[in-house]
Coordinates of C-alpha atoms in Angstrom, one line a residue:
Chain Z
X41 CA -8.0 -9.2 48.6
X42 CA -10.6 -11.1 47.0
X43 CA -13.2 -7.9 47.4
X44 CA -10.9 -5.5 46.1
X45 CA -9.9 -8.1 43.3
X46 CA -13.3 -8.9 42.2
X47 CA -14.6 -5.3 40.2
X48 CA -11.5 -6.1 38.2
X49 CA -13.5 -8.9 36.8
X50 CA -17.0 -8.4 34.5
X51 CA -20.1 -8.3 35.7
X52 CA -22.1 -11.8 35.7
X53 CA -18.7 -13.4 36.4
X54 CA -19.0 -16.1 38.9
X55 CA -16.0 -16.5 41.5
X56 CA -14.8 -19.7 43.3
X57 CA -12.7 -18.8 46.6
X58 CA -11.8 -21.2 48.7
X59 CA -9.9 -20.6 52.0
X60 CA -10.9 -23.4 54.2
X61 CA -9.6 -24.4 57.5
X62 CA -12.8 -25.4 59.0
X63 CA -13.7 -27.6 55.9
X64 CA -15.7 -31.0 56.8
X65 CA -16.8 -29.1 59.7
X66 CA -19.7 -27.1 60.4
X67 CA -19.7 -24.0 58.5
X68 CA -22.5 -23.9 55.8
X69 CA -21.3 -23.9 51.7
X70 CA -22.8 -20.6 50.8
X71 CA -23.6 -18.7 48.1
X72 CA -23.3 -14.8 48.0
X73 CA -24.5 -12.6 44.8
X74 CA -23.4 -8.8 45.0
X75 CA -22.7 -6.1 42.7
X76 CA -23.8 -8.0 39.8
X77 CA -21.3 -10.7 40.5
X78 CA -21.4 -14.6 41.9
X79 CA -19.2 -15.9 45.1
X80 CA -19.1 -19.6 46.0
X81 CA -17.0 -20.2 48.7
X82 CA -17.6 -21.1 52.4
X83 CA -19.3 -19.4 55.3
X84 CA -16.0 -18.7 57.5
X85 CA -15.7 -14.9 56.8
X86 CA -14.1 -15.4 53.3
X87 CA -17.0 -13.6 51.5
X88 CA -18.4 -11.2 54.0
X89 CA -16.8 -8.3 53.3
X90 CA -18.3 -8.3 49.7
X91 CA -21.8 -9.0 51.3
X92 CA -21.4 -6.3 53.8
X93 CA -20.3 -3.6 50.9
X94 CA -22.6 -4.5 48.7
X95 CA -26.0 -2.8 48.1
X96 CA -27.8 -5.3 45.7
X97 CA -27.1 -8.9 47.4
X98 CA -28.7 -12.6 48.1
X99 CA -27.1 -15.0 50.2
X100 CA -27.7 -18.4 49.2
X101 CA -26.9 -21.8 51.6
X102 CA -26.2 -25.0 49.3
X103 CA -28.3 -27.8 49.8
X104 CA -26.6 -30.2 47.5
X105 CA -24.3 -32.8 48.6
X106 CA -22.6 -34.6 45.9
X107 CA -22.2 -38.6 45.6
X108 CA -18.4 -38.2 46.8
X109 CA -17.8 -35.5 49.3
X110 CA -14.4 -36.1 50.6
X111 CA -13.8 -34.3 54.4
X112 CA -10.6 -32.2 52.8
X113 CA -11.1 -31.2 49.6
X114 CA -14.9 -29.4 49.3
X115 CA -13.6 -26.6 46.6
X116 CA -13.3 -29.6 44.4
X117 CA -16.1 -31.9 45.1
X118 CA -18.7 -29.3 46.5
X119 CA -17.8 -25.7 45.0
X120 CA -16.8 -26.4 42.0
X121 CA -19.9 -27.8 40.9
X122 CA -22.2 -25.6 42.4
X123 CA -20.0 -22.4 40.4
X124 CA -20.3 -24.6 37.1
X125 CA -23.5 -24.7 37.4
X126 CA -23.5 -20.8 38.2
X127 CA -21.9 -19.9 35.6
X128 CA -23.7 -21.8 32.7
X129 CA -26.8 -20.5 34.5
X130 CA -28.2 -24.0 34.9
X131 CA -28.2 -24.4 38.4
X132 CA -30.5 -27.6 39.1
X133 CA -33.6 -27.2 41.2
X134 CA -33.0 -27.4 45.3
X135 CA -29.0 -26.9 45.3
X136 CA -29.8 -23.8 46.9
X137 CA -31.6 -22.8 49.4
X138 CA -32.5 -19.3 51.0
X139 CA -30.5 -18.0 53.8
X140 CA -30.5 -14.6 55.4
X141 CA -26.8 -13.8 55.5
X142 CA -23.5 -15.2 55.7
X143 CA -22.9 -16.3 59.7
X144 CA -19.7 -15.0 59.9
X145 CA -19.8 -10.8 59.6
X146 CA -16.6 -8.6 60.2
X147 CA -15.9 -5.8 62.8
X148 CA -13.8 -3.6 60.0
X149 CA -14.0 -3.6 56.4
X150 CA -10.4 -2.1 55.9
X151 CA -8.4 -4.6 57.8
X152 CA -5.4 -2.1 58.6
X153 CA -3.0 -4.7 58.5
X154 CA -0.3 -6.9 56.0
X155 CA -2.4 -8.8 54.0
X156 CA -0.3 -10.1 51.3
X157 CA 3.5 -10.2 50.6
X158 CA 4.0 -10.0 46.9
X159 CA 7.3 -12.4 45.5
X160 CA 9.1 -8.8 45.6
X161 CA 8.1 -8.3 49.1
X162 CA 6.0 -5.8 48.2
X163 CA 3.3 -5.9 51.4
X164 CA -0.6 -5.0 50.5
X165 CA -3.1 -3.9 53.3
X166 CA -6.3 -4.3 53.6
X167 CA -6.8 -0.4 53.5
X168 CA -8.7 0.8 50.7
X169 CA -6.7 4.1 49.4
X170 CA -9.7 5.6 47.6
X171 CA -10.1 8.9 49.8
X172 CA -7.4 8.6 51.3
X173 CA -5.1 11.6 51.4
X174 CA -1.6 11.4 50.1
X175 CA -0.5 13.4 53.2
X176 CA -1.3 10.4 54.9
X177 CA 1.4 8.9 56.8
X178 CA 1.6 5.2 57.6
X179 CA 3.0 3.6 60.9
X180 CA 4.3 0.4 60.5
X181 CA 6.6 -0.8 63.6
X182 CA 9.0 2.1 63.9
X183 CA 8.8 3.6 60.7
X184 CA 7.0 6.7 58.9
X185 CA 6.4 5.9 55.1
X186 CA 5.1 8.6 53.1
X187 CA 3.0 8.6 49.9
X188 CA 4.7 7.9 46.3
X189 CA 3.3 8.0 43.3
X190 CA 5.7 5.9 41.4
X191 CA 8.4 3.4 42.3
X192 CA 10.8 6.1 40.4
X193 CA 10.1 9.1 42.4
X194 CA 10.2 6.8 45.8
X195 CA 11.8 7.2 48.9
X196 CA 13.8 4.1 50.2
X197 CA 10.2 2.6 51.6
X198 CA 6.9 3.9 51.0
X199 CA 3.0 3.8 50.6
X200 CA 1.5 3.6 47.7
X201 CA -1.8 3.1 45.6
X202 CA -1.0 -0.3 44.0
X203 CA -3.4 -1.7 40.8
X204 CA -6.4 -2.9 42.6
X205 CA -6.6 0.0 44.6
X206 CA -5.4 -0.7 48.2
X207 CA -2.6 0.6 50.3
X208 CA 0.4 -1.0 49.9
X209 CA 4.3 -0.4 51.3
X210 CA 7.3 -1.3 48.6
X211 CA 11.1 -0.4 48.8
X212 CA 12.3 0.6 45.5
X213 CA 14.5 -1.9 43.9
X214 CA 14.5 -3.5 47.0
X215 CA 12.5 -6.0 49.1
X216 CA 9.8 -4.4 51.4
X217 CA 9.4 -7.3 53.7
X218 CA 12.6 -7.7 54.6
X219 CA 13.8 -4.4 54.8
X220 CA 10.7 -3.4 57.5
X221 CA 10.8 -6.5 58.8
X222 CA 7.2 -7.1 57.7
X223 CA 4.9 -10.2 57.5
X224 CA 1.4 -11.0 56.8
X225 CA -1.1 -9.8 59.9
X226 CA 1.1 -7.2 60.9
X227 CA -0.6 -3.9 62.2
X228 CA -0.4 -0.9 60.4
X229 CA -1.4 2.6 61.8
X230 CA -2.3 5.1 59.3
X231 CA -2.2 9.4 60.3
X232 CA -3.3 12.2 58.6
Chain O
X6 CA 15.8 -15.0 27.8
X7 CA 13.3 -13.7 25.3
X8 CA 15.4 -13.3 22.7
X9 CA 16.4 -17.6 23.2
X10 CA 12.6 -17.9 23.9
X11 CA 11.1 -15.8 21.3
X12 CA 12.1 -18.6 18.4
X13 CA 10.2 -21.6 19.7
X14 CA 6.9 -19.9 18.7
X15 CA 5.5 -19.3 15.2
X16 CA 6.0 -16.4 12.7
X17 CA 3.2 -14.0 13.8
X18 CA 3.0 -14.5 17.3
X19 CA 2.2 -11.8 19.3
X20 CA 4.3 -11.3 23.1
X21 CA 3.2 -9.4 26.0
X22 CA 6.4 -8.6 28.0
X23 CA 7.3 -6.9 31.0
X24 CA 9.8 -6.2 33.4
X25 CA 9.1 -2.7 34.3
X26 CA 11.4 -1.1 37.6
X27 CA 10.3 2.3 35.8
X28 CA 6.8 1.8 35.8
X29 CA 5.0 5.5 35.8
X30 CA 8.5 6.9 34.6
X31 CA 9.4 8.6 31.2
X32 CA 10.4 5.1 29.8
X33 CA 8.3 4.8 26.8
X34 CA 5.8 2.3 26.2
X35 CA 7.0 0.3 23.1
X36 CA 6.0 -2.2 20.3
X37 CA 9.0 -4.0 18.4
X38 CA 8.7 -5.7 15.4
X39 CA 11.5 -8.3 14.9
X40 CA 11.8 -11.6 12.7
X41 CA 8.2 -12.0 12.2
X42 CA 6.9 -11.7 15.3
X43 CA 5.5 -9.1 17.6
X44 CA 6.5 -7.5 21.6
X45 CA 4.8 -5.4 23.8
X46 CA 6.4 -3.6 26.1
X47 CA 8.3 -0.9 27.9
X48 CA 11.7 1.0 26.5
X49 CA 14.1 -0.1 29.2
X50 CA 16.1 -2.6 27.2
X51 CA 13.8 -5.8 27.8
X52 CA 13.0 -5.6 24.0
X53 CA 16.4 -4.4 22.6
X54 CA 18.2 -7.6 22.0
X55 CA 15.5 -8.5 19.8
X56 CA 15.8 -5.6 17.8
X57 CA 19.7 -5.6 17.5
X58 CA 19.7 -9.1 16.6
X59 CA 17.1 -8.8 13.9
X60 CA 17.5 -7.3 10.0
X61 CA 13.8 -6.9 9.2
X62 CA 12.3 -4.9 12.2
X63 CA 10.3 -2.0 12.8
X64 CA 9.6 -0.1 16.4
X65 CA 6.9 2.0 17.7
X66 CA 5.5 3.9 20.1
X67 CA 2.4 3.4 22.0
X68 CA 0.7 6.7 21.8
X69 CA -2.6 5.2 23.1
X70 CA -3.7 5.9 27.3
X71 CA -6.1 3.9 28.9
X72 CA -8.7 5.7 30.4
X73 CA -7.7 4.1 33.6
X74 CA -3.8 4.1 33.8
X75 CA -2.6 3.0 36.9
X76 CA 1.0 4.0 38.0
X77 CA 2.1 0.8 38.7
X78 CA 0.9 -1.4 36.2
X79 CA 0.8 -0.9 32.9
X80 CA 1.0 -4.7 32.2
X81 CA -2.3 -4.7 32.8
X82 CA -3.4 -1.3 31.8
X83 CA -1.6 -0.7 28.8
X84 CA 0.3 -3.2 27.1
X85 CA -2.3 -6.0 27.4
X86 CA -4.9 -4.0 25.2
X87 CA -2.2 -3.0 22.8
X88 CA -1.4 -6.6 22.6
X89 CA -4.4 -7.9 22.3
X90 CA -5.2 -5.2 19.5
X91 CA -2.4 -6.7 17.9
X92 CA -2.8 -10.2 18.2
X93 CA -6.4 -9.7 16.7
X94 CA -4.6 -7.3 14.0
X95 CA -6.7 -4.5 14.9
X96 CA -4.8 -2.1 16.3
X97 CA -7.3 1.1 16.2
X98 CA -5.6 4.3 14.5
X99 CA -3.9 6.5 16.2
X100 CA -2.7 4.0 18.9
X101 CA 0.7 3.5 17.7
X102 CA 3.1 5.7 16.2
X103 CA 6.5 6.3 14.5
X104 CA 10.3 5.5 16.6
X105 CA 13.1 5.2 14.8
X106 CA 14.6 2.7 17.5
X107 CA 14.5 1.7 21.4
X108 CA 16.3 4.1 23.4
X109 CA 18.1 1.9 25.8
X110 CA 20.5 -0.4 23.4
X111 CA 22.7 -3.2 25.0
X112 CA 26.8 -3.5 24.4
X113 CA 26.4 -7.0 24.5
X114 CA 24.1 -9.4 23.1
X115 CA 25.2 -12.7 24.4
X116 CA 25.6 -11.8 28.7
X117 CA 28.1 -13.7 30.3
X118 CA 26.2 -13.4 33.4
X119 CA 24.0 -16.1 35.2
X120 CA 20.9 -15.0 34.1
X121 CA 18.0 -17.4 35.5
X122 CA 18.4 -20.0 38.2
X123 CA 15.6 -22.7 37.9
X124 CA 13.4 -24.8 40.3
X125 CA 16.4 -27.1 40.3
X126 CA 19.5 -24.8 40.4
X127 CA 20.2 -25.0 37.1
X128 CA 22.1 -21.8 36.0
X129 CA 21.3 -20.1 32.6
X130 CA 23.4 -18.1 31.0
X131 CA 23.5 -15.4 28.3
X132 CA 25.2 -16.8 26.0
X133 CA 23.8 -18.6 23.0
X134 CA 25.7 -22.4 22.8
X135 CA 25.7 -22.0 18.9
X136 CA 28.9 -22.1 17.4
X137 CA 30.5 -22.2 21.2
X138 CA 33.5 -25.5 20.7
X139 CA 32.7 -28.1 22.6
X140 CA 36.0 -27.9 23.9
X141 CA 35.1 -24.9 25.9
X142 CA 36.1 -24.7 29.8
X143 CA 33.6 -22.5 31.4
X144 CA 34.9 -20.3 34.7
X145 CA 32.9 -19.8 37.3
X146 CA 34.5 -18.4 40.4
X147 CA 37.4 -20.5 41.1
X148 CA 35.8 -23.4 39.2
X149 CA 36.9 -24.5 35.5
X150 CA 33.7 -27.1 34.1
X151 CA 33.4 -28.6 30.9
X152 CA 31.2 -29.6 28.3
X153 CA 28.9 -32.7 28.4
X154 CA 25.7 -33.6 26.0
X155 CA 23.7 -35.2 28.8
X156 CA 23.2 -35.0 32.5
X157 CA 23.8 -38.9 32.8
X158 CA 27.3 -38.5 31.0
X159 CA 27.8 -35.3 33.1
X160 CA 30.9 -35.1 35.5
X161 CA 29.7 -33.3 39.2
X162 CA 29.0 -29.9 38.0
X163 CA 29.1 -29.2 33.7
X164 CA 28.0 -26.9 31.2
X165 CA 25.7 -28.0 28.2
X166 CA 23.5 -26.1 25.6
X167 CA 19.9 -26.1 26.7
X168 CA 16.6 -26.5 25.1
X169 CA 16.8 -22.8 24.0
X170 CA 20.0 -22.8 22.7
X171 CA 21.7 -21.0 25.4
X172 CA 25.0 -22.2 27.5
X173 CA 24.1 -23.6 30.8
X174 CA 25.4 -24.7 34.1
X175 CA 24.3 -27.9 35.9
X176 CA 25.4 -30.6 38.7
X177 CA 24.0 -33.9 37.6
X178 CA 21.1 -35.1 40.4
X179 CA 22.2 -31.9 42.2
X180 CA 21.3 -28.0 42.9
X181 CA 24.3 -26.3 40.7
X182 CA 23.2 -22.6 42.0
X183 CA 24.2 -24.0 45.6
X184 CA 27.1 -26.3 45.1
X185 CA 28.9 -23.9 42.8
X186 CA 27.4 -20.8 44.9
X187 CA 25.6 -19.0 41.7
X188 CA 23.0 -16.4 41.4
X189 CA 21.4 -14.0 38.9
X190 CA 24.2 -11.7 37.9
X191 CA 27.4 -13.8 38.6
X192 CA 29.9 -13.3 35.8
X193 CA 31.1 -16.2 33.2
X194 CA 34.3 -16.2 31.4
X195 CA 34.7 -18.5 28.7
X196 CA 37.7 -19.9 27.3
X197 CA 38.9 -21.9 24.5
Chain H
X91 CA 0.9 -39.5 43.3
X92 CA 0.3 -39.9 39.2
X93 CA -1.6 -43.2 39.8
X94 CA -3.7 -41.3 42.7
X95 CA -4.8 -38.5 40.2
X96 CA -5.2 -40.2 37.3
X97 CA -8.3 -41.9 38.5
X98 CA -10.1 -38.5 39.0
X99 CA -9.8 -37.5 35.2
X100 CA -12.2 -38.7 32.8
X101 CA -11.6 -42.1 31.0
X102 CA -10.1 -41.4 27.7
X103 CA -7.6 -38.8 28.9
X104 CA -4.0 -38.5 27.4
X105 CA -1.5 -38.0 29.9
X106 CA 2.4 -36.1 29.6
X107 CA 4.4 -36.8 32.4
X108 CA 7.8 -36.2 32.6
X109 CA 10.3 -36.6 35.9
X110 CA 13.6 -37.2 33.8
X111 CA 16.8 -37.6 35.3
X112 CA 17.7 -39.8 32.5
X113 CA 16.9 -37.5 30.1
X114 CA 19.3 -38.0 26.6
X115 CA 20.6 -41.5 28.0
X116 CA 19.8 -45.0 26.7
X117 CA 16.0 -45.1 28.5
X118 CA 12.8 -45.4 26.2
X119 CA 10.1 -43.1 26.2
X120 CA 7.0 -45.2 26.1
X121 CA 3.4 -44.8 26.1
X122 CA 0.9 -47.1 28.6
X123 CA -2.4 -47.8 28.1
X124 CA -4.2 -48.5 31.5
X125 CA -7.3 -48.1 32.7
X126 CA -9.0 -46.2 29.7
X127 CA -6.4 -44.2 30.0
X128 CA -3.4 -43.2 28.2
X129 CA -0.2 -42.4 29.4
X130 CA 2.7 -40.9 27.5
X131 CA 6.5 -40.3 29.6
X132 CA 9.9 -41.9 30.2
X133 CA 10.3 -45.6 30.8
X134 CA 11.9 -45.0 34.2
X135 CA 9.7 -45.9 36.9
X136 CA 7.1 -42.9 36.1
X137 CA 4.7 -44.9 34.7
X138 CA 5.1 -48.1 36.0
X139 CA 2.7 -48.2 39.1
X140 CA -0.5 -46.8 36.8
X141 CA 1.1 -50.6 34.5
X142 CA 1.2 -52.8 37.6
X143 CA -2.5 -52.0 39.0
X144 CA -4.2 -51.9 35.7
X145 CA -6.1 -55.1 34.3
X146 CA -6.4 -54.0 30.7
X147 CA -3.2 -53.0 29.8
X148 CA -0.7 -51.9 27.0
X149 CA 2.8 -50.5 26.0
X150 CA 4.1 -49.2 23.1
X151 CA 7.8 -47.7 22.4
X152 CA 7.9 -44.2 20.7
X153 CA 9.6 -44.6 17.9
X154 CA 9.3 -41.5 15.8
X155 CA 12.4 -38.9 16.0
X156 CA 11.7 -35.4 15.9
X157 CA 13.5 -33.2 13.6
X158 CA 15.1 -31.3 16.5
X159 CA 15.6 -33.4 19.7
X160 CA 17.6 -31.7 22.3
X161 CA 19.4 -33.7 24.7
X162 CA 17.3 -31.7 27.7
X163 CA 14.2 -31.4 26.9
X164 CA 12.5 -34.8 25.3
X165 CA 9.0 -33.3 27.3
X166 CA 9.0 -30.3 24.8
X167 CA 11.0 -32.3 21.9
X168 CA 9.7 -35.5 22.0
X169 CA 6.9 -36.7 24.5
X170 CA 4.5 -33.6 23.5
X171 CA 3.6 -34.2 19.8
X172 CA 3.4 -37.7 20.6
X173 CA 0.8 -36.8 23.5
X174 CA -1.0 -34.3 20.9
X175 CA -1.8 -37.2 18.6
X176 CA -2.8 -39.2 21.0
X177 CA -5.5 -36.8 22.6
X178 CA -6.3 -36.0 18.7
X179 CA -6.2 -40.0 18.1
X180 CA -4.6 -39.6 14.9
X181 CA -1.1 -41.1 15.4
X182 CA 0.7 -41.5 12.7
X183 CA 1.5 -45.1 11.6
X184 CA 5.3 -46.0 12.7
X185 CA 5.2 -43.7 15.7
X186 CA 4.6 -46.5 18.5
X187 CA 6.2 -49.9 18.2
X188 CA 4.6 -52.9 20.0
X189 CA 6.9 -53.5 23.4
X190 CA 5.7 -56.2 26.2
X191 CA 5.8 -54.1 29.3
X192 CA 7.5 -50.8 30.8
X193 CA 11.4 -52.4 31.3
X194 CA 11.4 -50.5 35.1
X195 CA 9.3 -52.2 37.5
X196 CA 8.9 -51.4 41.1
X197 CA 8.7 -53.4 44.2
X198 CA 6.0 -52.0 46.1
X199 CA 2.5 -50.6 45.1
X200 CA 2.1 -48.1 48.0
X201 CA 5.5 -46.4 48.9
X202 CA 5.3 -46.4 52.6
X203 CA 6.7 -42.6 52.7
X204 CA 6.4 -39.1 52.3
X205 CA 6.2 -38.6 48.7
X206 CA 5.3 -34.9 48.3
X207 CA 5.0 -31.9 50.5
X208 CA 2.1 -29.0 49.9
X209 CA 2.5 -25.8 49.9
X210 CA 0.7 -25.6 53.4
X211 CA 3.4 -28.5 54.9
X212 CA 1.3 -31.2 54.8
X213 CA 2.8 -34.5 53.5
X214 CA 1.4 -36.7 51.3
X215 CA 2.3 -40.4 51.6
X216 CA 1.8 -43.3 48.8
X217 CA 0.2 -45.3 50.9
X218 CA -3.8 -46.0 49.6
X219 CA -6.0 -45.1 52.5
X220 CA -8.8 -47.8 51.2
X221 CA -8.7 -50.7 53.2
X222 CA -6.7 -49.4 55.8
X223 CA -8.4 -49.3 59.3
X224 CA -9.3 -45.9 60.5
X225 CA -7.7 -47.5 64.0
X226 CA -4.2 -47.6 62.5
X227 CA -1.1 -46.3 63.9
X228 CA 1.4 -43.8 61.6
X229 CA 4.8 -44.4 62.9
X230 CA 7.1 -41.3 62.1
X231 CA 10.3 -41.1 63.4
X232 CA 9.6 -41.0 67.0
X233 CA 6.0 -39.8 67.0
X234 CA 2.7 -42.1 66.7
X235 CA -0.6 -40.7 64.9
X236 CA -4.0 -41.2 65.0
X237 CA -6.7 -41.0 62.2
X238 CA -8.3 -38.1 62.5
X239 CA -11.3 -37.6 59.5
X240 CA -11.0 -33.8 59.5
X241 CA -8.9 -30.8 60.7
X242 CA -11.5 -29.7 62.5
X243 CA -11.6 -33.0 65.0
X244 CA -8.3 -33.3 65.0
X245 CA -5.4 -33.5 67.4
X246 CA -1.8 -31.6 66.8
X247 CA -0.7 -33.8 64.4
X248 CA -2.8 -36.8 62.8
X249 CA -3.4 -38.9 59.6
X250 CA -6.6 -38.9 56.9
X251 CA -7.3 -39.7 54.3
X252 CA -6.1 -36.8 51.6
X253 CA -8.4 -35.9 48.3
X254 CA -7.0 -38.5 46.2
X255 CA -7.3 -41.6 48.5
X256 CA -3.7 -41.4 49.8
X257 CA -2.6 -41.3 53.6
X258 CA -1.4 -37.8 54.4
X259 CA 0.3 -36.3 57.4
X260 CA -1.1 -32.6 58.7
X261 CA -1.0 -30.3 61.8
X262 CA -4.3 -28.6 61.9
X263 CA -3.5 -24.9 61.2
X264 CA -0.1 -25.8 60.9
X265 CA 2.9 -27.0 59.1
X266 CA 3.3 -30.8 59.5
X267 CA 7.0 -30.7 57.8
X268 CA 8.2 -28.5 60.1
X269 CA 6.6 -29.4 63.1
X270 CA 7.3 -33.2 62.7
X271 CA 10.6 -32.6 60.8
X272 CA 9.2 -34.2 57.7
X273 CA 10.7 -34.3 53.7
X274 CA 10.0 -35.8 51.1
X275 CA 11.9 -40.0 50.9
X276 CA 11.3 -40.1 55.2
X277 CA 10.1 -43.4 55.7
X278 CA 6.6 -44.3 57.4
X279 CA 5.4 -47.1 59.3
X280 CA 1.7 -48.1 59.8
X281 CA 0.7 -50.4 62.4
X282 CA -2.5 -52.0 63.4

């Protein structure tokens, strides 16, 4: 979401994203710079996909540790700083340090699957729709869905382009999740 | 709800609104201008009890596209520039022009419908509290509730006039939505 | 939980806090000065910790009326301006009157129970970790937990130390509420 989110923004913006069940652990606090835009976040996976899409990067590891680095809570103590300091281009000498590339890399870069049930129940995928055709058909569970434009011209439940341009299954007037039975993670198989 | 909201902000304020089933549809894209104050968004009757409750008003249409107009939403593509144009009282030429009035006009201004159920069960209704007796039974389903100022001089379940003027329906330290069995759309009668 | 955050806010901050059952009745709303801090809310318990730890200390009693004040909605009405010329420091003269202490006091310091649950189910107690021996024993309902200093190390279910210094309750990559068959009031007891 975050990579398909992210050329919304301006270029030069700096991004905090923090999704962190391994924090206090071992994963490095990284740095990732691509398409003209900033990433702080950790090095679990959570920015790899814009690394691994992007043509102009840097990946950075932070060295800095600040006075009070509590073991639960490193967006606040850790990140945040680091993406102040980002943004107001002031980053201090030796917060960061060189590294290669993130650790953590990803098999597939269009994760055909739910990842993200909307308050409507709308369901996003990972699956970029860019180039794909609107013959396509989409397998989820037992169902076909076929392509709409618009919520108006919709079938009951159906694939769609949504805003930030990725594949994503709504019911008209209705509530996608619970009519398909769908939930975050679930597969999705795409033909045609 | 916007129409009680609308009046707790200054003369000249500028509102973004939408609720928009007919995204990518014919419904227009609308600005209404109505007691001083300024709203964005689509002809489907979110703007309309604004416009039939005010005497000095004026409506347009947003002739205006995006270069990039997504079909699913113009919230983001469409009205927020228009907004924003407006709110900086720059609206470029040519982006709005002439309507005579919102297509879709309501039969009733004050709904006698819940129409908002709160964090805490607390269920709004339609209908504006001014000029409503205080002697008022409110039925709801098979129950008859009265009036009370306060939730501490409140009986078990009660009706009051909220912070935005309109009739509501509470249980003092309790969920009203799931004592009395409420949700969006229930009907109200009002007697007395 | 207010008394936990305040502490990571810069000294000088105004505070607005509102949790109002009382709202409309015969309670105060007060402002307390603690800790280079000011506090603005109802005098119903709200404030009263952030009183009974400080050293340097004071109370007023709002006095100023609004024009409007709904019976609903004193956070709006009546606690907001007052909080706005605070943070502004230009409080009128006759707003606050002198009063000797918040009239609610409460018993205990650190409420030995779950006091909020996150979004994530982990449950926040008001117990202050300082002090406490990472050896302890949490006592809830019929299960015992250890200390565990990240989610990483951790067992099932354990104890640490949350972001703002309080005891909390998690399941690492799970939901400690539903798992333990936690809410928020269950009682907790330490031992050791």
């Amino acid at each position: 979401m975050l990579a398909a989110l992210a050329p919304e923004y301006p270029r030069g913006s700096t991004f905090l994203a923090v999704v962190d069940p391994g924090v206090g652990g071992k994963r490095d606090a990284i740095v990732v710079s691509a398409g003209g835009q900033t990433f702080v976040g950790p090095d679990n996976g959570l920015l790899s996909i814009l690394w691994q899409r992007a043509r102009a990067r840097k990946c950075f590891r932070i060295a800095w540790r600040p006075k009070r680095l509590t073991a639960s809570f490193h967006g606040r103590d850790l990140f945040a700083p680091v993406a102040a300091t980002l943004a107001a281009r002031r980053v201090p000498g030796g917060w960061l340090a060189a590294k290669r590339a993130p650790e953590v890399l990803l098999d597939e870069e269009d994760l055909a699957r739910v990842i993200y049930v909307d308050h409507y129940g709308s369901c996003m995928t990972g699956i970029r729709a860019k180039g794909l055709s609107r013959d396509a058909r989409l397998f989820v569970g037992s169902r076909v869905l076929r392509f709409a434009r618009t919520f108006e011209e919709a079938p009951a439940a159906f694939w769609y382009e949504n805003s930030i341009g990725l594949v994503e299954v709504s019911v008209a007037r209705g509530n996608a999740a619970r009519v398909l039975g769908l939930r975050v993670g679930q597969a999705i198989r795409i033909a045609g």
